[in-house]
Amino acid sequence: MSRARAGDGEAFRALTEPHRRELQVHCYRMLGSFQDAEDALQDTMLAAWRGLERFDGRASLRTWLYRIATNRCLDALRSARRRPAKQWDIPGIEPPEPSGLGEIHWLEPYPDALLDGAVSVPLGPEARYEQTESISLAFVTALQILPPRQLAVLILRDVLGFRASEVAEMLDTTVESVKSALKRARASMRDTTLPERPPAEDAIVAKFVSAYESADIDAVVALLTDDVFISMPPLPLEYQGRDSAARFLTFLFGPAKRFDLLPTRANGQRAFGIYRHTPDGIHAAGLLVIAFADNGIRAMTAFENSVFANFGLPQSLPSAQPPGFRH
């Protein structure tokens, strides 16, 4: 600590690096965007470096870093720096009428490869959520609807388990204010449905991949729950229910369209890089994240191929793939 305060960058990195990954996940939960979380993390580390002489040791270094990160995220939320919803921009081709229009169009997936060391952090005794379920897309999406102060309090108290007094100090407020904000946030989150792992998940996934790659729309629809929900941020289009999903999938596959799937994981969930066959090769089309219920697939969230770099996925696949390459 004394070397870091004297300007030793290596000493500062040695102090903060053990907390870096969990702080990034914390920023992601608050902001819902991988890129925004990375920006907030960089701001946090810069603020910690510049303000290290003000760290008085009353709280742990980890708690102090969480205080900085939380307030940097609150600043970002209050500034409303959100990318706008994307408009459908393929002339002459119109998607089917959506069931609704989503508001959380800045949502981005978080690679499971970056969760190592971030979801096994020590939690306070009052944490109410498992770390893996609290990174799911359903949970992160629900968080984005909360007012900023309620959002911060719920994550710090119910996800990370900090004491009310610690949270009050982090947010420069009172314990009573923290308790009030937490009560309102919990009420808003009460109906959030978190992902489950059905006993037959592997079998469902195998059937899904086979049906999707063979453009068997009926077989894909048969794997969906009655209340299945399809979204595709930053496009606001949403399709809920099996009939609505079937219309969208019919539009998606269209005549003579063919896709390959490359497995990955995002937000603690099964995910696939989607690659479309074109006359000049097999190219990235998007990332699909799947959530399950006991009886099938209950949600599919599609993202643009711009997120591929975060997952280490290639932008193209070889035209002639060896047997077993994808699966």
Short mmCIF file of C-alpha atoms in Angstrom, two decimals:
data_model
loop_
_atom_site.label_atom_id
_atom_site.label_comp_id
_atom_site.label_asym_id
_atom_site.label_seq_id
_atom_site.Cartn_x
_atom_site.Cartn_y
_atom_site.Cartn_z
CA MET A 1 0.00 0.00 0.00
CA SER A 2 2.76 2.48 0.89
CA ARG A 3 4.49 1.84 -2.46
CA ALA A 4 1.23 2.28 -4.36
CA ARG A 5 0.55 5.56 -2.57
CA ALA A 6 4.03 6.69 -3.54
CA GLY A 7 3.16 6.19 -7.23
CA ASP A 8 4.27 2.59 -7.85
CA GLY A 9 1.94 1.35 -10.58
CA GLU A 10 2.94 -2.29 -10.16
CA ALA A 11 2.13 -2.13 -6.46
CA PHE A 12 -1.27 -0.59 -7.27
CA ARG A 13 -2.02 -3.36 -9.76
CA ALA A 14 -1.03 -6.00 -7.23
CA LEU A 15 -3.52 -4.50 -4.77
CA THR A 16 -6.43 -4.10 -7.17
CA GLU A 17 -6.06 -6.91 -9.71
CA PRO A 18 -7.63 -9.58 -7.40
CA HIS A 19 -10.84 -7.50 -7.40
CA ARG A 20 -10.89 -6.42 -11.03
CA ARG A 21 -13.01 -9.21 -12.49
CA GLU A 22 -15.70 -9.06 -9.81
CA LEU A 23 -15.87 -5.28 -10.14
CA GLN A 24 -16.42 -5.65 -13.89
CA VAL A 25 -19.33 -8.02 -13.22
CA HIS A 26 -20.70 -5.56 -10.67
CA CYS A 27 -20.60 -2.76 -13.25
CA TYR A 28 -22.24 -5.06 -15.79
CA ARG A 29 -25.12 -5.87 -13.45
CA MET A 30 -25.67 -2.16 -12.88
CA LEU A 31 -25.37 -1.04 -16.51
CA GLY A 32 -26.53 -4.08 -18.50
CA SER A 33 -23.91 -3.46 -21.17
CA PHE A 34 -20.54 -5.19 -21.47
CA GLN A 35 -18.90 -2.16 -23.08
CA ASP A 36 -20.39 0.29 -20.59
CA ALA A 37 -19.20 -1.96 -17.76
CA GLU A 38 -15.68 -1.99 -19.15
CA ASP A 39 -15.71 1.81 -19.40
CA ALA A 40 -16.99 2.12 -15.82
CA LEU A 41 -14.31 -0.29 -14.61
CA GLN A 42 -11.58 1.78 -16.25
CA ASP A 43 -13.03 4.93 -14.66
CA THR A 44 -13.07 3.14 -11.29
CA MET A 45 -9.43 2.10 -11.48
CA LEU A 46 -8.36 5.56 -12.56
CA ALA A 47 -10.30 7.16 -9.69
CA ALA A 48 -8.83 4.66 -7.22
CA TRP A 49 -5.29 5.35 -8.46
CA ARG A 50 -5.77 9.09 -8.19
CA GLY A 51 -7.52 8.91 -4.81
CA LEU A 52 -5.51 6.22 -3.08
CA GLU A 53 -4.14 8.65 -0.51
CA ARG A 54 -7.74 9.14 0.68
CA PHE A 55 -8.20 5.45 1.46
CA ASP A 56 -8.12 5.49 5.26
CA GLY A 57 -8.41 1.75 5.91
CA ARG A 58 -11.64 1.96 7.92
CA ALA A 59 -13.24 -0.36 5.38
CA SER A 60 -11.46 -3.02 3.37
CA LEU A 61 -9.85 -2.10 0.06
CA ARG A 62 -12.46 -4.27 -1.68
CA THR A 63 -15.32 -2.35 -0.08
CA TRP A 64 -13.66 0.96 -0.98
CA LEU A 65 -13.34 -0.14 -4.62
CA TYR A 66 -16.98 -1.19 -4.68
CA ARG A 67 -17.92 2.24 -3.41
CA ILE A 68 -16.04 3.91 -6.26
CA ALA A 69 -17.39 1.50 -8.88
CA THR A 70 -20.98 1.87 -7.69
CA ASN A 71 -20.84 5.64 -7.80
CA ARG A 72 -19.19 5.63 -11.24
CA CYS A 73 -22.04 3.46 -12.48
CA LEU A 74 -24.63 5.72 -10.87
CA ASP A 75 -23.02 8.69 -12.63
CA ALA A 76 -23.30 6.81 -15.95
CA LEU A 77 -26.95 5.94 -15.31
CA ARG A 78 -27.85 9.51 -14.40
CA SER A 79 -26.16 10.88 -17.50
CA ALA A 80 -28.45 8.67 -19.61
CA ARG A 81 -25.58 7.70 -21.90
CA ARG A 82 -27.42 4.85 -23.54
CA ARG A 83 -27.15 3.75 -27.13
CA PRO A 84 -30.50 4.32 -28.89
CA ALA A 85 -32.73 1.53 -30.05
CA LYS A 86 -31.79 0.34 -33.52
CA GLN A 87 -34.34 0.66 -36.29
CA TRP A 88 -34.98 -2.16 -38.74
CA ASP A 89 -32.86 -1.18 -41.73
CA ILE A 90 -33.27 -3.85 -44.39
CA PRO A 91 -35.22 -2.18 -47.22
CA GLY A 92 -37.93 -4.21 -48.86
CA ILE A 93 -38.00 -6.82 -46.08
CA GLU A 94 -40.28 -6.33 -43.09
CA PRO A 95 -40.33 -8.59 -40.01
CA PRO A 96 -43.68 -9.84 -38.67
CA GLU A 97 -45.62 -7.62 -36.30
CA PRO A 98 -43.99 -7.91 -32.87
CA SER A 99 -45.84 -8.68 -29.66
CA GLY A 100 -44.28 -5.61 -28.10
CA LEU A 101 -41.34 -3.23 -28.12
CA GLY A 102 -38.58 -3.64 -25.57
CA GLU A 103 -37.15 -0.77 -23.55
CA ILE A 104 -33.80 -2.31 -22.52
CA HIS A 105 -32.23 -2.06 -25.96
CA TRP A 106 -28.70 -1.47 -24.59
CA LEU A 107 -28.52 -5.00 -23.13
CA GLU A 108 -25.38 -6.95 -24.08
CA PRO A 109 -24.29 -10.50 -23.20
CA TYR A 110 -21.48 -11.26 -20.75
CA PRO A 111 -19.02 -14.06 -21.68
CA ASP A 112 -18.84 -16.95 -19.24
CA ALA A 113 -15.09 -17.11 -19.88
CA LEU A 114 -14.75 -13.85 -17.92
CA LEU A 115 -16.77 -15.10 -14.95
CA ASP A 116 -13.91 -17.18 -13.51
CA GLY A 117 -13.03 -15.65 -10.18
CA ALA A 118 -15.95 -13.23 -10.36
CA VAL A 119 -18.86 -15.43 -9.24
CA SER A 120 -16.99 -17.23 -6.47
CA VAL A 121 -16.34 -14.09 -4.44
CA PRO A 122 -17.02 -14.09 -0.68
CA LEU A 123 -20.57 -12.93 0.01
CA GLY A 124 -22.05 -11.33 3.07
CA PRO A 125 -24.50 -13.40 5.16
CA GLU A 126 -27.52 -11.48 3.82
CA ALA A 127 -27.01 -12.26 0.14
CA ARG A 128 -30.23 -13.69 -1.29
CA TYR A 129 -29.19 -14.72 -4.80
CA GLU A 130 -26.77 -17.28 -6.15
CA GLN A 131 -23.98 -15.55 -8.05
CA THR A 132 -24.64 -17.53 -11.22
CA GLU A 133 -28.37 -16.77 -11.31
CA SER A 134 -27.74 -13.08 -10.61
CA ILE A 135 -25.74 -12.77 -13.85
CA SER A 136 -28.53 -14.28 -16.01
CA LEU A 137 -30.01 -12.13 -18.76
CA ALA A 138 -33.44 -12.23 -17.10
CA PHE A 139 -32.02 -10.89 -13.83
CA VAL A 140 -29.83 -8.24 -15.45
CA THR A 141 -32.73 -7.09 -17.64
CA ALA A 142 -35.02 -6.77 -14.62
CA LEU A 143 -32.37 -4.74 -12.81
CA GLN A 144 -32.30 -2.18 -15.62
CA ILE A 145 -35.92 -1.22 -14.93
CA LEU A 146 -35.14 -0.14 -11.35
CA PRO A 147 -34.36 3.48 -10.49
CA PRO A 148 -30.57 3.93 -10.11
CA ARG A 149 -30.46 4.14 -6.30
CA GLN A 150 -32.73 1.10 -5.86
CA LEU A 151 -30.64 -0.79 -8.41
CA ALA A 152 -27.41 -0.10 -6.52
CA VAL A 153 -28.89 -0.99 -3.14
CA LEU A 154 -30.38 -4.28 -4.32
CA ILE A 155 -27.12 -5.43 -5.90
CA LEU A 156 -24.98 -4.41 -2.93
CA ARG A 157 -27.36 -5.93 -0.36
CA ASP A 158 -29.05 -8.94 -1.98
CA VAL A 159 -26.45 -10.01 -4.54
CA LEU A 160 -23.20 -9.20 -2.71
CA GLY A 161 -24.46 -9.25 0.87
CA PHE A 162 -22.94 -6.01 2.14
CA ARG A 163 -24.41 -4.81 5.44
CA ALA A 164 -26.92 -1.97 5.37
CA SER A 165 -24.46 0.27 7.20
CA GLU A 166 -21.76 -0.44 4.60
CA VAL A 167 -24.15 0.34 1.74
CA ALA A 168 -25.24 3.56 3.43
CA GLU A 169 -21.62 4.67 3.67
CA MET A 170 -20.94 3.73 0.05
CA LEU A 171 -23.89 5.82 -1.14
CA ASP A 172 -23.49 8.66 1.37
CA THR A 173 -26.96 8.11 2.78
CA THR A 174 -28.66 6.71 5.88
CA VAL A 175 -29.38 3.13 6.86
CA GLU A 176 -33.10 3.96 6.87
CA SER A 177 -32.86 5.20 3.29
CA VAL A 178 -31.06 2.00 2.26
CA LYS A 179 -33.74 -0.16 3.87
CA SER A 180 -36.51 1.80 2.19
CA ALA A 181 -34.87 1.59 -1.25
CA LEU A 182 -34.26 -2.15 -0.80
CA LYS A 183 -37.89 -2.79 0.10
CA ARG A 184 -39.10 -1.05 -3.06
CA ALA A 185 -36.49 -2.80 -5.22
CA ARG A 186 -37.41 -6.22 -3.88
CA ALA A 187 -41.07 -5.56 -4.64
CA SER A 188 -40.17 -4.70 -8.24
CA MET A 189 -38.02 -7.83 -8.63
CA ARG A 190 -40.52 -10.21 -7.07
CA ASP A 191 -41.86 -11.57 -10.37
CA THR A 192 -38.48 -12.01 -12.06
CA THR A 193 -38.15 -15.56 -13.38
CA LEU A 194 -34.59 -16.83 -13.23
CA PRO A 195 -33.17 -19.56 -15.52
CA GLU A 196 -33.45 -23.18 -14.50
CA ARG A 197 -31.46 -26.18 -15.61
CA PRO A 198 -34.00 -28.82 -16.68
CA PRO A 199 -33.01 -32.47 -16.25
CA ALA A 200 -32.99 -32.95 -20.03
CA GLU A 201 -31.15 -29.73 -20.96
CA ASP A 202 -28.46 -31.52 -22.99
CA ALA A 203 -31.10 -33.43 -24.94
CA ILE A 204 -33.10 -30.25 -25.59
CA VAL A 205 -29.98 -28.46 -26.81
CA ALA A 206 -29.05 -31.31 -29.14
CA LYS A 207 -32.54 -31.30 -30.67
CA PHE A 208 -32.48 -27.50 -30.94
CA VAL A 209 -29.14 -27.44 -32.78
CA SER A 210 -30.26 -30.16 -35.18
CA ALA A 211 -33.58 -28.44 -35.89
CA TYR A 212 -32.06 -24.96 -36.27
CA GLU A 213 -29.29 -26.06 -38.61
CA SER A 214 -31.73 -27.99 -40.77
CA ALA A 215 -34.20 -25.04 -40.78
CA ASP A 216 -36.92 -27.31 -39.37
CA ILE A 217 -39.20 -24.60 -37.99
CA ASP A 218 -41.80 -27.02 -36.62
CA ALA A 219 -39.12 -28.91 -34.71
CA VAL A 220 -37.72 -25.68 -33.23
CA VAL A 221 -41.20 -24.48 -32.21
CA ALA A 222 -41.93 -27.85 -30.58
CA LEU A 223 -39.05 -27.20 -28.17
CA LEU A 224 -40.45 -23.83 -27.03
CA THR A 225 -42.69 -23.23 -24.04
CA ASP A 226 -46.15 -21.75 -24.57
CA ASP A 227 -44.98 -18.40 -23.17
CA VAL A 228 -41.59 -18.33 -24.91
CA PHE A 229 -40.07 -14.86 -25.25
CA ILE A 230 -37.79 -13.75 -28.11
CA SER A 231 -35.91 -10.44 -28.03
CA MET A 232 -33.04 -8.99 -30.04
CA PRO A 233 -31.39 -5.87 -28.55
CA PRO A 234 -30.54 -3.27 -29.79
CA LEU A 235 -33.63 -3.87 -31.98
CA PRO A 236 -36.66 -3.29 -29.73
CA LEU A 237 -38.74 -6.04 -31.41
CA GLU A 238 -40.12 -8.68 -29.03
CA TYR A 239 -42.12 -11.83 -29.78
CA GLN A 240 -43.94 -13.63 -26.97
CA GLY A 241 -45.83 -16.89 -27.16
CA ARG A 242 -45.33 -19.89 -29.36
CA ASP A 243 -47.50 -18.63 -32.23
CA SER A 244 -45.70 -15.29 -32.36
CA ALA A 245 -42.34 -17.06 -32.16
CA ALA A 246 -43.34 -19.38 -35.01
CA ARG A 247 -44.14 -16.39 -37.25
CA PHE A 248 -40.80 -14.81 -36.46
CA LEU A 249 -38.85 -18.04 -37.05
CA THR A 250 -40.63 -18.53 -40.38
CA PHE A 251 -39.52 -15.02 -41.35
CA LEU A 252 -35.98 -15.63 -40.02
CA PHE A 253 -35.31 -18.78 -41.96
CA GLY A 254 -37.16 -17.69 -45.09
CA PRO A 255 -36.61 -19.47 -48.37
CA ALA A 256 -33.31 -21.30 -48.73
CA LYS A 257 -31.66 -19.76 -45.64
CA ARG A 258 -29.25 -22.01 -43.78
CA PHE A 259 -27.36 -21.47 -40.54
CA ASP A 260 -24.62 -23.17 -38.54
CA LEU A 261 -24.34 -22.90 -34.76
CA LEU A 262 -21.10 -22.68 -32.77
CA PRO A 263 -21.59 -23.33 -29.02
CA THR A 264 -20.41 -20.89 -26.36
CA ARG A 265 -21.76 -19.61 -23.04
CA ALA A 266 -23.02 -16.20 -21.91
CA ASN A 267 -24.45 -15.00 -18.58
CA GLY A 268 -24.18 -18.51 -17.16
CA GLN A 269 -26.43 -19.80 -19.96
CA ARG A 270 -26.15 -21.84 -23.13
CA ALA A 271 -25.37 -19.66 -26.14
CA PHE A 272 -24.48 -20.05 -29.80
CA GLY A 273 -22.67 -18.06 -32.41
CA ILE A 274 -25.00 -18.08 -35.43
CA TYR A 275 -23.40 -18.27 -38.87
CA ARG A 276 -25.32 -17.80 -42.10
CA HIS A 277 -24.44 -19.56 -45.34
CA THR A 278 -24.00 -17.06 -48.17
CA PRO A 279 -22.67 -17.42 -51.70
CA ASP A 280 -19.26 -16.16 -50.55
CA GLY A 281 -18.92 -18.21 -47.36
CA ILE A 282 -20.27 -18.89 -43.86
CA HIS A 283 -20.33 -15.61 -41.95
CA ALA A 284 -21.29 -14.44 -38.45
CA ALA A 285 -24.93 -13.40 -38.16
CA GLY A 286 -25.42 -13.00 -34.41
CA LEU A 287 -25.20 -14.51 -30.93
CA LEU A 288 -28.15 -16.41 -29.45
CA VAL A 289 -28.54 -16.92 -25.68
CA ILE A 290 -31.06 -19.50 -24.45
CA ALA A 291 -32.96 -19.81 -21.17
CA PHE A 292 -34.79 -22.98 -20.14
CA ALA A 293 -37.85 -24.02 -18.21
CA ASP A 294 -38.68 -27.54 -17.06
CA ASN A 295 -40.50 -28.31 -20.29
CA GLY A 296 -38.39 -26.58 -22.90
CA ILE A 297 -36.86 -23.30 -24.05
CA ARG A 298 -38.59 -20.29 -22.48
CA ALA A 299 -36.46 -17.44 -23.83
CA MET A 300 -34.12 -16.69 -26.72
CA THR A 301 -32.17 -13.45 -26.84
CA ALA A 302 -30.36 -12.60 -30.07
CA PHE A 303 -27.49 -10.11 -30.27
CA GLU A 304 -25.59 -8.64 -33.19
CA ASN A 305 -22.32 -10.21 -34.34
CA SER A 306 -20.47 -7.15 -33.03
CA VAL A 307 -20.31 -8.94 -29.65
CA PHE A 308 -18.30 -11.85 -31.12
CA ALA A 309 -14.95 -10.29 -30.21
CA ASN A 310 -15.86 -10.50 -26.50
CA PHE A 311 -16.43 -14.24 -26.88
CA GLY A 312 -13.43 -15.10 -29.03
CA LEU A 313 -15.73 -16.26 -31.82
CA PRO A 314 -14.56 -16.05 -35.44
CA GLN A 315 -16.38 -13.86 -37.94
CA SER A 316 -16.42 -16.67 -40.50
CA LEU A 317 -16.36 -20.46 -40.54
CA PRO A 318 -14.50 -22.65 -43.02
CA SER A 319 -16.78 -23.74 -45.81
CA ALA A 320 -15.75 -27.36 -45.46
CA GLN A 321 -15.79 -28.28 -41.77
CA PRO A 322 -14.47 -31.58 -40.42
CA PRO A 323 -16.98 -33.97 -38.79
CA GLY A 324 -17.81 -32.91 -35.25
CA PHE A 325 -16.35 -29.43 -35.70
CA ARG A 326 -19.38 -27.61 -34.32
CA HIS A 327 -20.66 -30.04 -31.74
#
